[in-house]
PDB file of C-alpha atoms and ligand atoms in Angstrom:
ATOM      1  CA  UNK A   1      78.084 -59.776 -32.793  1.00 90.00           C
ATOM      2  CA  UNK A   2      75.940 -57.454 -30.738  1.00 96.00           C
ATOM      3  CA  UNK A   3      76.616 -53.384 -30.687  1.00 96.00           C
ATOM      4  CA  UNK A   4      78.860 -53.895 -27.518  1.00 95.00           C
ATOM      5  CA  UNK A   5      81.090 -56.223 -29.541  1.00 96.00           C
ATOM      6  CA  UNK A   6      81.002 -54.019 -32.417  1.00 97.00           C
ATOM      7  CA  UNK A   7      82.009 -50.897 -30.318  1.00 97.00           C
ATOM      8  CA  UNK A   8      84.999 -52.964 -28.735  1.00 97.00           C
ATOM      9  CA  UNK A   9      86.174 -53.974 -31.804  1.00 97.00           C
ATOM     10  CA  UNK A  10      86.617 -50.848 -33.068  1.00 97.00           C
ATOM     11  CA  UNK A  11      88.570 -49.841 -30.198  1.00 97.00           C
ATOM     12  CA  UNK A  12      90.437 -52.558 -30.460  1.00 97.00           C
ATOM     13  CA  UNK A  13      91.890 -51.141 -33.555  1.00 96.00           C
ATOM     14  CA  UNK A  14      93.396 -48.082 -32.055  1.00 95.00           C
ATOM     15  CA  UNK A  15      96.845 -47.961 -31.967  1.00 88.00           C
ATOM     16  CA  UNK A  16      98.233 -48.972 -28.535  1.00 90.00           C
ATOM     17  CA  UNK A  17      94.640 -50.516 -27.759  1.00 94.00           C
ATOM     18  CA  UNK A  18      94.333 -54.547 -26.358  1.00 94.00           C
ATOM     19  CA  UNK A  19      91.070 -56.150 -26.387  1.00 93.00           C
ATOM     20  CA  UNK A  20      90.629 -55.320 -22.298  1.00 95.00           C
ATOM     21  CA  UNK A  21      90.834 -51.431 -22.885  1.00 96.00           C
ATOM     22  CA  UNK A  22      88.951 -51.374 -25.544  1.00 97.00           C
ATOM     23  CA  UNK A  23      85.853 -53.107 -23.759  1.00 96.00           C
ATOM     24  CA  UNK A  24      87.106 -50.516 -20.886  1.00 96.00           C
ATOM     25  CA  UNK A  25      86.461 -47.840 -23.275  1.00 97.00           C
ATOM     26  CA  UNK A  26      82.846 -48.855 -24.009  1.00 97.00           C
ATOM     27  CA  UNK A  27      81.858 -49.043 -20.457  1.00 97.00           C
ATOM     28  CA  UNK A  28      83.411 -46.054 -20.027  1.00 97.00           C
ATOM     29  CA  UNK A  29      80.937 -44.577 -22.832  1.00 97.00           C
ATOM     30  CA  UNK A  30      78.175 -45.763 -20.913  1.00 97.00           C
ATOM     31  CA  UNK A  31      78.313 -44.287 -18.195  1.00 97.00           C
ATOM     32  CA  UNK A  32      78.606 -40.777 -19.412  1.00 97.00           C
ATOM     33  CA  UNK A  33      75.852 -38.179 -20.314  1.00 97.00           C
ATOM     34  CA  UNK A  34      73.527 -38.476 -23.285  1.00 97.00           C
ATOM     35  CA  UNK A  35      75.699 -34.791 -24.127  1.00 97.00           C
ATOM     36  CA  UNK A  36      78.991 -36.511 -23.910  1.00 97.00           C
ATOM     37  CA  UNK A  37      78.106 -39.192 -26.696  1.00 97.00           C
ATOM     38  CA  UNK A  38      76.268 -36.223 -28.804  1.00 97.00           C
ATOM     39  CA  UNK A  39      79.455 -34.397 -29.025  1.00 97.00           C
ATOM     40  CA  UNK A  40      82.158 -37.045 -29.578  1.00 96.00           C
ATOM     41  CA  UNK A  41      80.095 -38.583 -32.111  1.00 96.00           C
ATOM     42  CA  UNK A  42      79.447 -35.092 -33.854  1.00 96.00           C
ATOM     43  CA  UNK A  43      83.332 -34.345 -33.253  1.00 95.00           C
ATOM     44  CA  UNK A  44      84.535 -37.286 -35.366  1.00 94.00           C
ATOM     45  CA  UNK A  45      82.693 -36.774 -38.887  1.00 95.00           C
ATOM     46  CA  UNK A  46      83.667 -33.014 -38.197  1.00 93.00           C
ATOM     47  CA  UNK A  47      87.406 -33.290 -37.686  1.00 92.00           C
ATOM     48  CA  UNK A  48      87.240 -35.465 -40.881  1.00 91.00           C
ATOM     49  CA  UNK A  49      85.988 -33.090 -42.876  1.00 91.00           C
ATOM     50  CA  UNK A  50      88.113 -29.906 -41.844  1.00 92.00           C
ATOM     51  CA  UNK A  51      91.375 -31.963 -41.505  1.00 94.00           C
ATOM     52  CA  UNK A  52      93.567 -32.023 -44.929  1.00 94.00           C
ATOM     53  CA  UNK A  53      96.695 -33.459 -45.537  1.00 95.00           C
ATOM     54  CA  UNK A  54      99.382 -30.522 -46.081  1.00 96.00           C
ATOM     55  CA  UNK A  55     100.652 -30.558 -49.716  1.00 94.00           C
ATOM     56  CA  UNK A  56     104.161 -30.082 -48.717  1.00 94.00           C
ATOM     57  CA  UNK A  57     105.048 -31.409 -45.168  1.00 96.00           C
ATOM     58  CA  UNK A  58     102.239 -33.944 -45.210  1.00 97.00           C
ATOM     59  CA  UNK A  59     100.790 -33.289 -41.313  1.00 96.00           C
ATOM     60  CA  UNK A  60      97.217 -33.233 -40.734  1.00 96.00           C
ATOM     61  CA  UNK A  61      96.171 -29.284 -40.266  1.00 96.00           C
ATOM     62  CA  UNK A  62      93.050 -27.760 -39.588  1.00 94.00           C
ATOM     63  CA  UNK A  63      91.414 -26.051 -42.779  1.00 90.00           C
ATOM     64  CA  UNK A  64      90.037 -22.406 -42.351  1.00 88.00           C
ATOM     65  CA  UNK A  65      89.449 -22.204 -45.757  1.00 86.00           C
ATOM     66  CA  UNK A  66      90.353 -24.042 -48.556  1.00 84.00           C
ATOM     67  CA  UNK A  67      94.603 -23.452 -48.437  1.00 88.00           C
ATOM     68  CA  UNK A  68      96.688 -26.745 -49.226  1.00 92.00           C
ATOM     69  CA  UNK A  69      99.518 -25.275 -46.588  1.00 94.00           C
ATOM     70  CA  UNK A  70     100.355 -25.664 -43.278  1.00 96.00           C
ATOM     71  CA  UNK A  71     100.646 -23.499 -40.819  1.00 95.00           C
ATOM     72  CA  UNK A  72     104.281 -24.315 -40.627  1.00 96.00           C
ATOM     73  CA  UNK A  73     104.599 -24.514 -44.315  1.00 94.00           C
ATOM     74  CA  UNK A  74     103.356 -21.043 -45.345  1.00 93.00           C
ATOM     75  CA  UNK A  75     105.228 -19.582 -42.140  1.00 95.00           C
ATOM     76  CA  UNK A  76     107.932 -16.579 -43.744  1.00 93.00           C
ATOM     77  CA  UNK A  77     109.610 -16.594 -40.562  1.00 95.00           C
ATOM     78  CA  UNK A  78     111.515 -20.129 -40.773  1.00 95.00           C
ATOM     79  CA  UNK A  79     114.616 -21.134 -42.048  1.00 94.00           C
ATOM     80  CA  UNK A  80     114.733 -22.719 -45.618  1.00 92.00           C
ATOM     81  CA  UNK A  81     118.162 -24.290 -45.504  1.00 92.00           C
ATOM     82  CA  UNK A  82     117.047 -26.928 -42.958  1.00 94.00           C
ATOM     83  CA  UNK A  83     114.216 -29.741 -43.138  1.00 95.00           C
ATOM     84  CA  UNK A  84     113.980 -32.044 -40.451  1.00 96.00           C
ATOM     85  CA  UNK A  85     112.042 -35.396 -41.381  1.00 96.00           C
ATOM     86  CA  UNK A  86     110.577 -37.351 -38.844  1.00 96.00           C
ATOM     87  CA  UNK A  87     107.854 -40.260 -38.443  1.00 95.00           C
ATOM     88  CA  UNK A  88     104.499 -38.994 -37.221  1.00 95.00           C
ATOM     89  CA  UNK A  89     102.618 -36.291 -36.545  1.00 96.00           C
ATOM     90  CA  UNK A  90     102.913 -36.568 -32.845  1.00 94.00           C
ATOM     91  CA  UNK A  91     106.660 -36.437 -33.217  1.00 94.00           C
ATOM     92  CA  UNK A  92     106.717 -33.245 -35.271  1.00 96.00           C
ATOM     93  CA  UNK A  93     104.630 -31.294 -32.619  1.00 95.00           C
ATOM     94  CA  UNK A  94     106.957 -32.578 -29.434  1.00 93.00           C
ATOM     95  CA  UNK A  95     109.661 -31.243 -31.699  1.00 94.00           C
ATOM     96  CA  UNK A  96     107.485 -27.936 -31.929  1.00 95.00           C
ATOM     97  CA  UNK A  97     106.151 -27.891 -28.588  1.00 93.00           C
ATOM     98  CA  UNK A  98     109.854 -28.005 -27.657  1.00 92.00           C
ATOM     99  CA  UNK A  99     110.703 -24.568 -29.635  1.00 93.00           C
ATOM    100  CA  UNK A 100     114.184 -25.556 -30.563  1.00 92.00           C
ATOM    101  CA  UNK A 101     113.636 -26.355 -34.264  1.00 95.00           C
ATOM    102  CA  UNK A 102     113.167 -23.329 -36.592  1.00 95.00           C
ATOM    103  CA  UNK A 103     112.876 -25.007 -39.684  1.00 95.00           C
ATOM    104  CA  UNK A 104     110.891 -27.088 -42.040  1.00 96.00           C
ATOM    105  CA  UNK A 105     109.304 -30.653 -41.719  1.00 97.00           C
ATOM    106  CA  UNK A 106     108.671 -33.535 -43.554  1.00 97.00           C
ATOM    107  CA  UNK A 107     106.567 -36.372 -42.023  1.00 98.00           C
ATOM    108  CA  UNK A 108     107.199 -39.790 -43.219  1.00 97.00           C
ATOM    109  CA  UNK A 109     103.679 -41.256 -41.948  1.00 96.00           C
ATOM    110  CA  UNK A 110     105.305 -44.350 -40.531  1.00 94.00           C
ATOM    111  CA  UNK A 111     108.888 -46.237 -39.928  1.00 94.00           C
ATOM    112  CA  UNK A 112     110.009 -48.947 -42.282  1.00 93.00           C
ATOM    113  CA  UNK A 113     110.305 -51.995 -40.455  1.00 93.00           C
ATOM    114  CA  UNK A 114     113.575 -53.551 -39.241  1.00 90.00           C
ATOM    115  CA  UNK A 115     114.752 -55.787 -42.026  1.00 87.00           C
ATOM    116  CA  UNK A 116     112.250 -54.494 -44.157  1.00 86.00           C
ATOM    117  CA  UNK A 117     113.486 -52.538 -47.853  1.00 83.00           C
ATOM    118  CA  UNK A 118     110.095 -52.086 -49.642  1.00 89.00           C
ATOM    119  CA  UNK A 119     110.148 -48.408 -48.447  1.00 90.00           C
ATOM    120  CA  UNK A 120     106.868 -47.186 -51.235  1.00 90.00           C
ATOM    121  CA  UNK A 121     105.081 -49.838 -48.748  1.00 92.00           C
ATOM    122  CA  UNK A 122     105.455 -47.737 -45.743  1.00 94.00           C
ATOM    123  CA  UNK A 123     106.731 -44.522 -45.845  1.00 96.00           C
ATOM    124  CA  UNK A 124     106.161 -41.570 -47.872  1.00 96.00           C
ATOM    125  CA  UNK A 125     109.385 -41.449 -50.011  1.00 94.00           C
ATOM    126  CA  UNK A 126     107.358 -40.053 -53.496  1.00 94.00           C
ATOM    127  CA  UNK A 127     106.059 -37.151 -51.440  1.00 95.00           C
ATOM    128  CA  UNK A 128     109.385 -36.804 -49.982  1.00 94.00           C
ATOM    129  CA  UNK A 129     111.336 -36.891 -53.530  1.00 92.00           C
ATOM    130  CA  UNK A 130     108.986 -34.233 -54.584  1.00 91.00           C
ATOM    131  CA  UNK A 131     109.394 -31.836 -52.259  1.00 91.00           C
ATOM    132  CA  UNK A 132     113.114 -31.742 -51.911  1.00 89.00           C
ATOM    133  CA  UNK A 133     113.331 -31.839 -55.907  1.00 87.00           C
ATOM    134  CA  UNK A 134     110.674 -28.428 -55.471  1.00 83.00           C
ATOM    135  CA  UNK A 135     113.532 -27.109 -52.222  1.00 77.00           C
ATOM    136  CA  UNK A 136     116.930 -27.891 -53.825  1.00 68.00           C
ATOM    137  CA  UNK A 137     118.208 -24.808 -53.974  1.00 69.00           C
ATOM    138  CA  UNK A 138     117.251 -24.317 -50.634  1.00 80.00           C
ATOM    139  CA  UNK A 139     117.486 -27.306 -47.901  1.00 85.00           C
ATOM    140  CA  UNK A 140     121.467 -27.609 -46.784  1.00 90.00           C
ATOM    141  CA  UNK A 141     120.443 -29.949 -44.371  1.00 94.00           C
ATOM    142  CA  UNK A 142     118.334 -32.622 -44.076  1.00 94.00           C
ATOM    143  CA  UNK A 143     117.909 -33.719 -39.927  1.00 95.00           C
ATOM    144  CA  UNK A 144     116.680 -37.356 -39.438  1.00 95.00           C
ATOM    145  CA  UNK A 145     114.400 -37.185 -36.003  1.00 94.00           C
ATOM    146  CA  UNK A 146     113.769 -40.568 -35.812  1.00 92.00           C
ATOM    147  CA  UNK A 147     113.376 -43.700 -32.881  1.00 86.00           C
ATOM    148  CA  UNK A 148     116.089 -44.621 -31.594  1.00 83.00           C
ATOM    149  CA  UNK A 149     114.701 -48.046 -31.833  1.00 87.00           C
ATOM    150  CA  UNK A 150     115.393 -50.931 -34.738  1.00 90.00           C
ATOM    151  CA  UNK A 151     112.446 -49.582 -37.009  1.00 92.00           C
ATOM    152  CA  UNK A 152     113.831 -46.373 -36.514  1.00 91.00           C
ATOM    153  CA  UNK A 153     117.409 -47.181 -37.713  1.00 91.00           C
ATOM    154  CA  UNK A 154     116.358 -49.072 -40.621  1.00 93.00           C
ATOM    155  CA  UNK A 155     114.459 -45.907 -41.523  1.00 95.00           C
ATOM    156  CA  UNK A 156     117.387 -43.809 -40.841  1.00 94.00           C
ATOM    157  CA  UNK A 157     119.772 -45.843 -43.035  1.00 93.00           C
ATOM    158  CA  UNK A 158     117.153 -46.293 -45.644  1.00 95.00           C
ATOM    159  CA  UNK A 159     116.866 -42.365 -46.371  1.00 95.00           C
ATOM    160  CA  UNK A 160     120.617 -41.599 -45.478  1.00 94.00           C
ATOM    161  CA  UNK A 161     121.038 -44.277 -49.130  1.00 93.00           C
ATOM    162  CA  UNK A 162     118.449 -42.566 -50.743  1.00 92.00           C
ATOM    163  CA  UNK A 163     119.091 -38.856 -50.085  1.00 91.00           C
ATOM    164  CA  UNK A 164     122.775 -39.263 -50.387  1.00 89.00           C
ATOM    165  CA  UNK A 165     122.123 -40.816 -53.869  1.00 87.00           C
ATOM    166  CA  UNK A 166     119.596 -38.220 -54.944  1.00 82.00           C
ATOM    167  CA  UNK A 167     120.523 -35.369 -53.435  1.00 83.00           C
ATOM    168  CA  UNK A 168     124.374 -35.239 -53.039  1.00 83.00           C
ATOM    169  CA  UNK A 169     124.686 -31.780 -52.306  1.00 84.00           C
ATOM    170  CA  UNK A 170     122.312 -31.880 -48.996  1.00 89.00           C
ATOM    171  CA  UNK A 171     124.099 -32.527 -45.712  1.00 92.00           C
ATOM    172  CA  UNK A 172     122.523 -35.355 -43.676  1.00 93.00           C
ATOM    173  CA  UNK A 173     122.537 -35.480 -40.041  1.00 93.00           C
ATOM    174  CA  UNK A 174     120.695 -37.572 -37.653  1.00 90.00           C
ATOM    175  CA  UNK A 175     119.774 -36.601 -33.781  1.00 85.00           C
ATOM    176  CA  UNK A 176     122.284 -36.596 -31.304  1.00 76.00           C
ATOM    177  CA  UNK A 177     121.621 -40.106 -28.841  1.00 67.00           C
ATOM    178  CA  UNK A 178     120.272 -38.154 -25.915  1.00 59.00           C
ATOM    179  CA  UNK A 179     117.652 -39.835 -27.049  1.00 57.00           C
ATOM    180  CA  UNK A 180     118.243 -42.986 -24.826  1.00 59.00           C
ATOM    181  CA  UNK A 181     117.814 -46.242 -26.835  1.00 56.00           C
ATOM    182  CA  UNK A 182     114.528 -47.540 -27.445  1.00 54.00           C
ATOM    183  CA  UNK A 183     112.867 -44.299 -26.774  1.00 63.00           C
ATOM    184  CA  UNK A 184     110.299 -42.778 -28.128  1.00 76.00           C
ATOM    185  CA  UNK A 185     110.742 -38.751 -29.809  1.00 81.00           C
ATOM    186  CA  UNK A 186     107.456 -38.384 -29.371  1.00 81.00           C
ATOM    187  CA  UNK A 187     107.394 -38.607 -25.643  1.00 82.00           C
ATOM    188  CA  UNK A 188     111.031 -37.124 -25.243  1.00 83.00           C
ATOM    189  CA  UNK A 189     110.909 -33.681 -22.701  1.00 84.00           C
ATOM    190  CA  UNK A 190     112.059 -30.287 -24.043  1.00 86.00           C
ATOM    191  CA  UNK A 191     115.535 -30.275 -22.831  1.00 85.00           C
ATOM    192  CA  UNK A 192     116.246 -33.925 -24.572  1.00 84.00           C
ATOM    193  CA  UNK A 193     115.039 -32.791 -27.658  1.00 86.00           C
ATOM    194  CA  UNK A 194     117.138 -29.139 -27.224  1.00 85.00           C
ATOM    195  CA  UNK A 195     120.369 -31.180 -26.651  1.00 84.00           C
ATOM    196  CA  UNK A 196     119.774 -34.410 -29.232  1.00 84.00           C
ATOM    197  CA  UNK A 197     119.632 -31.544 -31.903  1.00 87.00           C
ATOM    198  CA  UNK A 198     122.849 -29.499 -30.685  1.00 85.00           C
ATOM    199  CA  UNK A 199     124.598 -33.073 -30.721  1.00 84.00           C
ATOM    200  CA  UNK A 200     123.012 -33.711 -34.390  1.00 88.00           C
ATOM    201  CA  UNK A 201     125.770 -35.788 -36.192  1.00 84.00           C
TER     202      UNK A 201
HETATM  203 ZN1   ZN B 301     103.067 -28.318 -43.937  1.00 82.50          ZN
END
């Protein structure tokens, strides 16, 4: 396999990416400037090493110095009694971007897969045990901001067993279906995400 190959291949991995945009994205590479490929290539070692995991929601944050916390999560101005889990990353900062959630997150890291029950596998239900053991007190409500796609209701009925076994005292709700079917939170606009959680049920 020559470098070209190589390149594609590992664009090829991207989520979303077929084999044609990935050999896009090389040729797109070279045609830019020699200071183009200097700085994305400095950019990606970088972003690994001042990225960390947050201890309690589990999103990616940028470190200024060596805190475990969120942004989010060490905020004093949010509302304990509700903690709205949802898939990704990308999902959590629509949801943000949207300003009509005030309170906490939890981010699963992934959907478990229609038909699938091996949840350890693919979703982040330790972490998630943890934290609401550490919250108790606290979190009334648990939101599920899910897909409303087959991977996301599997996910949805998956952690409505779990968290009504394990935490009986928490009320569960799930987003209102403004949310068309099939669509993704992540790319859902402000007002969609304002009504689908003032039609939680
Ligand atoms: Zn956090």
């Amino acid at each position: 396999m020559n470098d070209l190959e190589k390149l594609t291949e590992y664009f090829r991995e991207f989520p979303g990416i077929g084999p044609r945009q990935a050999k896009r994205f090389v040729y797109f590479l070279l045609r830019k400037n020699d200071n183009y490929i200097k700085e994305l290539s400095n950019l990606i070692p970088k972003i690994k090493q001042n990225t960390a995991v947050c201890s309690r929601c589990q999103k990616y944050f940028t470190k200024r110095h060596n805190e475990n916390l969120c942004d989010i999560c060490s905020s004093k101005n949010r509302d304990p009694s509700k903690l709205m889990i949802v898939a990704r990353d990308t999902d959590l900062e629509t949801i943000e971007k949207s300003g009509s959630f005030n309170g906490f997150y939890f981010v699963l890291g992934g959907l478990l897969p229609h038909l699938e029950e091996d949840a350890q596998k693919f979703i982040r239900i330790k972490e998630l045990k943890e934290l609401l053991l550490l919250t108790k007190e606290k979190a009334k409500e648990i939101i599920l901001a899910l897909n409303a796609n087959p991977d996301g209701d599997n996910t949805a009925n998956y952690l409505k067993k779990f968290l009504s076994k394990e935490f009986s005292n928490v009320k569960i709700s799930v987003l209102g279906r403004g949310l068309s079917t099939g669509s993704e939170l992540e790319y859902a606009d402000k007002e969609t995400i304002f009504n689908a959680l003032e039609n939680r049920k």
